């Protein structure tokens, strides 16, 4: 599962590299800290919060999806589900999201209950464009700048013309 590989396995590898022992959760043990990755379903949250009540387990939820998508138009049982989710999220110790946008969307619903952290996805870096592509983009942005200046100054004649190469002599 890509989300586990990106959001969880790489973090576990980095923590292990730093000498911090992590394990996958086993119901027979009460962990000091339980990290739920994309587990915002009622059964998972209820179980985690029961661990908190009985053993003082700290709960961190790593969400990479907007769990409130559709909440504004929900009715009946769906609305009650969103309200129960909000109540559960308020009781967590921390919520982690991959973007400030998602953090803000969830914080607007949850309020100041849990601590919010943003950890961007650990994906491969964007490959850098080759020299020819960068040169082409620079010329395009230069032409766009000339066009914007022409529009701003109200010039009508010769508003924008691409530069032409002079043929050899």
CSV table of C-alpha atoms in Angstrom, one decimal:
chain,number,residue,atom,x,y,z
A,1,UNK,CA,0.0,0.0,0.0
A,2,UNK,CA,1.6,3.2,-1.1
A,3,UNK,CA,0.4,5.3,1.8
A,4,UNK,CA,2.0,2.9,4.3
A,5,UNK,CA,5.2,2.8,2.3
A,6,UNK,CA,5.4,6.6,2.0
A,7,UNK,CA,4.0,7.7,5.3
A,8,UNK,CA,4.9,5.0,7.7
A,9,UNK,CA,7.7,2.6,6.6
A,10,UNK,CA,10.1,5.3,5.7
A,11,UNK,CA,9.6,7.0,9.1
A,12,UNK,CA,10.1,3.7,10.8
A,13,UNK,CA,13.4,3.2,8.9
A,14,UNK,CA,14.6,6.7,9.8
A,15,UNK,CA,13.7,6.2,13.5
A,16,UNK,CA,15.5,2.8,13.5
A,17,UNK,CA,18.6,4.6,11.9
A,18,UNK,CA,18.5,7.0,14.9
A,19,UNK,CA,18.3,4.1,17.4
A,20,UNK,CA,14.6,4.5,18.3
A,21,UNK,CA,12.8,1.1,18.5
A,22,UNK,CA,9.4,0.9,16.9
A,23,UNK,CA,7.1,-2.1,16.4
A,24,UNK,CA,3.8,-2.8,14.8
A,25,UNK,CA,1.0,-2.6,17.3
A,26,UNK,CA,0.0,-5.9,19.0
A,27,UNK,CA,-3.3,-5.8,21.0
A,28,UNK,CA,-1.6,-7.8,23.8
A,29,UNK,CA,0.7,-4.9,24.7
A,30,UNK,CA,-0.2,-1.3,25.7
A,31,UNK,CA,2.2,1.0,23.9
A,32,UNK,CA,3.5,4.3,25.3
A,33,UNK,CA,2.7,5.9,22.0
A,34,UNK,CA,0.3,4.6,19.3
A,35,UNK,CA,0.6,6.0,15.8
A,36,UNK,CA,-2.4,5.4,13.6
A,37,UNK,CA,-1.7,5.8,9.9
A,38,UNK,CA,-4.9,6.8,8.0
A,39,UNK,CA,-7.0,5.0,10.7
A,40,UNK,CA,-9.8,7.4,11.4
A,41,UNK,CA,-12.6,4.8,11.4
A,42,UNK,CA,-14.7,4.7,14.6
A,43,UNK,CA,-13.5,1.2,15.7
A,44,UNK,CA,-9.8,2.2,15.4
A,45,UNK,CA,-10.3,5.5,17.2
A,46,UNK,CA,-12.4,4.0,19.9
A,47,UNK,CA,-9.8,1.3,20.6
A,48,UNK,CA,-7.0,3.9,20.6
A,49,UNK,CA,-8.9,6.1,23.0
A,50,UNK,CA,-9.6,3.1,25.3
A,51,UNK,CA,-5.9,2.5,25.5
A,52,UNK,CA,-5.4,6.1,26.4
A,53,UNK,CA,-8.0,5.8,29.2
A,54,UNK,CA,-6.7,2.5,30.6
A,55,UNK,CA,-2.9,2.9,30.1
A,56,UNK,CA,-2.2,6.5,29.4
A,57,UNK,CA,-1.1,5.7,25.8
A,58,UNK,CA,-0.5,8.8,23.8
A,59,UNK,CA,-2.3,8.8,20.5
A,60,UNK,CA,-1.0,10.3,17.2
A,61,UNK,CA,-3.1,10.1,14.0
A,62,UNK,CA,-1.4,10.6,10.7
A,63,UNK,CA,-4.0,11.7,8.1
A,64,UNK,CA,-3.3,12.2,4.5
A,65,UNK,CA,-6.9,12.5,3.4
A,66,UNK,CA,-9.5,15.2,4.2
A,67,UNK,CA,-11.8,13.2,6.5
A,68,UNK,CA,-14.3,16.0,6.4
A,69,UNK,CA,-14.9,15.8,2.7
A,70,UNK,CA,-18.7,16.1,2.3
A,71,UNK,CA,-19.4,17.1,6.0
A,72,UNK,CA,-21.1,20.4,5.1
A,73,UNK,CA,-23.9,18.6,3.2
A,74,UNK,CA,-24.2,15.5,5.4
A,75,UNK,CA,-27.5,14.7,7.0
A,76,UNK,CA,-28.7,12.1,9.5
A,77,UNK,CA,-26.3,9.2,10.3
A,78,UNK,CA,-23.6,10.7,8.2
A,79,UNK,CA,-23.7,14.0,10.1
A,80,UNK,CA,-23.6,12.1,13.4
A,81,UNK,CA,-20.6,10.2,12.1
A,82,UNK,CA,-18.8,13.5,11.4
A,83,UNK,CA,-19.7,14.8,14.8
A,84,UNK,CA,-18.4,11.6,16.5
A,85,UNK,CA,-15.2,11.9,14.4
A,86,UNK,CA,-14.7,15.5,15.6
A,87,UNK,CA,-15.2,14.5,19.2
A,88,UNK,CA,-12.6,11.7,18.9
A,89,UNK,CA,-10.0,13.8,17.1
A,90,UNK,CA,-10.2,16.5,19.8
A,91,UNK,CA,-9.1,13.9,22.3
A,92,UNK,CA,-5.9,12.9,20.4
A,93,UNK,CA,-2.5,14.1,21.5
A,94,UNK,CA,-1.4,15.0,18.0
A,95,UNK,CA,-2.5,15.0,14.4
A,96,UNK,CA,-0.1,14.9,11.5
A,97,UNK,CA,-0.9,15.9,7.9
A,98,UNK,CA,1.2,16.1,4.8
A,99,UNK,CA,0.3,19.8,4.1
A,100,UNK,CA,-0.6,23.0,5.8
A,101,UNK,CA,-3.8,23.1,3.7
A,102,UNK,CA,-5.0,19.8,5.1
A,103,UNK,CA,-3.9,20.8,8.6
A,104,UNK,CA,-6.0,24.0,8.3
A,105,UNK,CA,-9.0,22.2,6.9
A,106,UNK,CA,-9.0,19.7,9.8
A,107,UNK,CA,-8.1,22.3,12.4
A,108,UNK,CA,-11.1,24.4,11.4
A,109,UNK,CA,-13.4,21.5,12.4
A,110,UNK,CA,-11.4,20.1,15.4
A,111,UNK,CA,-10.2,23.3,17.0
A,112,UNK,CA,-7.4,23.5,19.5
A,113,UNK,CA,-7.7,20.0,20.9
A,114,UNK,CA,-4.7,18.1,19.5
A,115,UNK,CA,-1.3,19.4,18.6
A,116,UNK,CA,-1.0,19.7,14.8
A,117,UNK,CA,2.2,18.9,12.8
A,118,UNK,CA,2.9,19.0,9.1
A,119,UNK,CA,5.2,16.3,7.7
A,120,UNK,CA,5.4,16.4,3.9
A,121,UNK,CA,5.3,13.1,2.1
A,122,UNK,CA,8.6,11.5,1.9
A,123,UNK,CA,8.6,11.2,-1.9
A,124,UNK,CA,11.4,11.3,-4.3
A,125,UNK,CA,12.7,14.7,-5.3
A,126,UNK,CA,11.4,16.2,-8.5
A,127,UNK,CA,13.9,15.6,-11.3
A,128,UNK,CA,15.6,18.8,-12.5
A,129,UNK,CA,14.9,19.8,-16.1
A,130,UNK,CA,17.7,19.5,-18.6
A,131,UNK,CA,19.5,22.7,-19.9
A,132,UNK,CA,17.5,22.9,-23.1
A,133,UNK,CA,14.1,22.8,-21.2
A,134,UNK,CA,15.3,25.4,-18.7
A,135,UNK,CA,16.4,27.7,-21.6
A,136,UNK,CA,13.1,27.2,-23.4
A,137,UNK,CA,11.1,28.0,-20.2
A,138,UNK,CA,13.3,31.1,-19.6
A,139,UNK,CA,12.4,32.4,-23.1
A,140,UNK,CA,8.7,31.7,-22.6
A,141,UNK,CA,8.7,33.5,-19.2
A,142,UNK,CA,10.5,36.5,-20.8
A,143,UNK,CA,8.0,36.6,-23.6
A,144,UNK,CA,5.1,36.4,-21.1
A,145,UNK,CA,6.7,39.3,-19.1
A,146,UNK,CA,6.8,41.5,-22.3
A,147,UNK,CA,3.2,40.6,-23.0
A,148,UNK,CA,2.1,41.6,-19.5
A,149,UNK,CA,4.0,44.9,-19.7
A,150,UNK,CA,2.4,45.7,-23.0
A,151,UNK,CA,-1.1,45.0,-21.7
A,152,UNK,CA,-0.4,47.0,-18.5
A,153,UNK,CA,0.8,50.1,-20.6
A,154,UNK,CA,-2.0,49.8,-23.1
A,155,UNK,CA,0.2,49.4,-26.1
A,156,UNK,CA,-1.8,48.0,-29.0
A,157,UNK,CA,0.7,47.8,-31.8
A,158,UNK,CA,3.3,45.1,-31.6
A,159,UNK,CA,1.9,43.8,-28.3
A,160,UNK,CA,3.8,40.6,-28.5
A,161,UNK,CA,6.0,39.0,-31.0
A,162,UNK,CA,8.3,36.1,-30.5
A,163,UNK,CA,11.9,36.8,-31.2
A,164,UNK,CA,13.0,35.5,-34.5
A,165,UNK,CA,16.4,34.1,-35.3
A,166,UNK,CA,18.4,36.0,-37.9
A,167,UNK,CA,19.4,33.7,-40.7
A,168,UNK,CA,23.1,33.5,-41.4
A,169,UNK,CA,25.0,36.0,-43.5
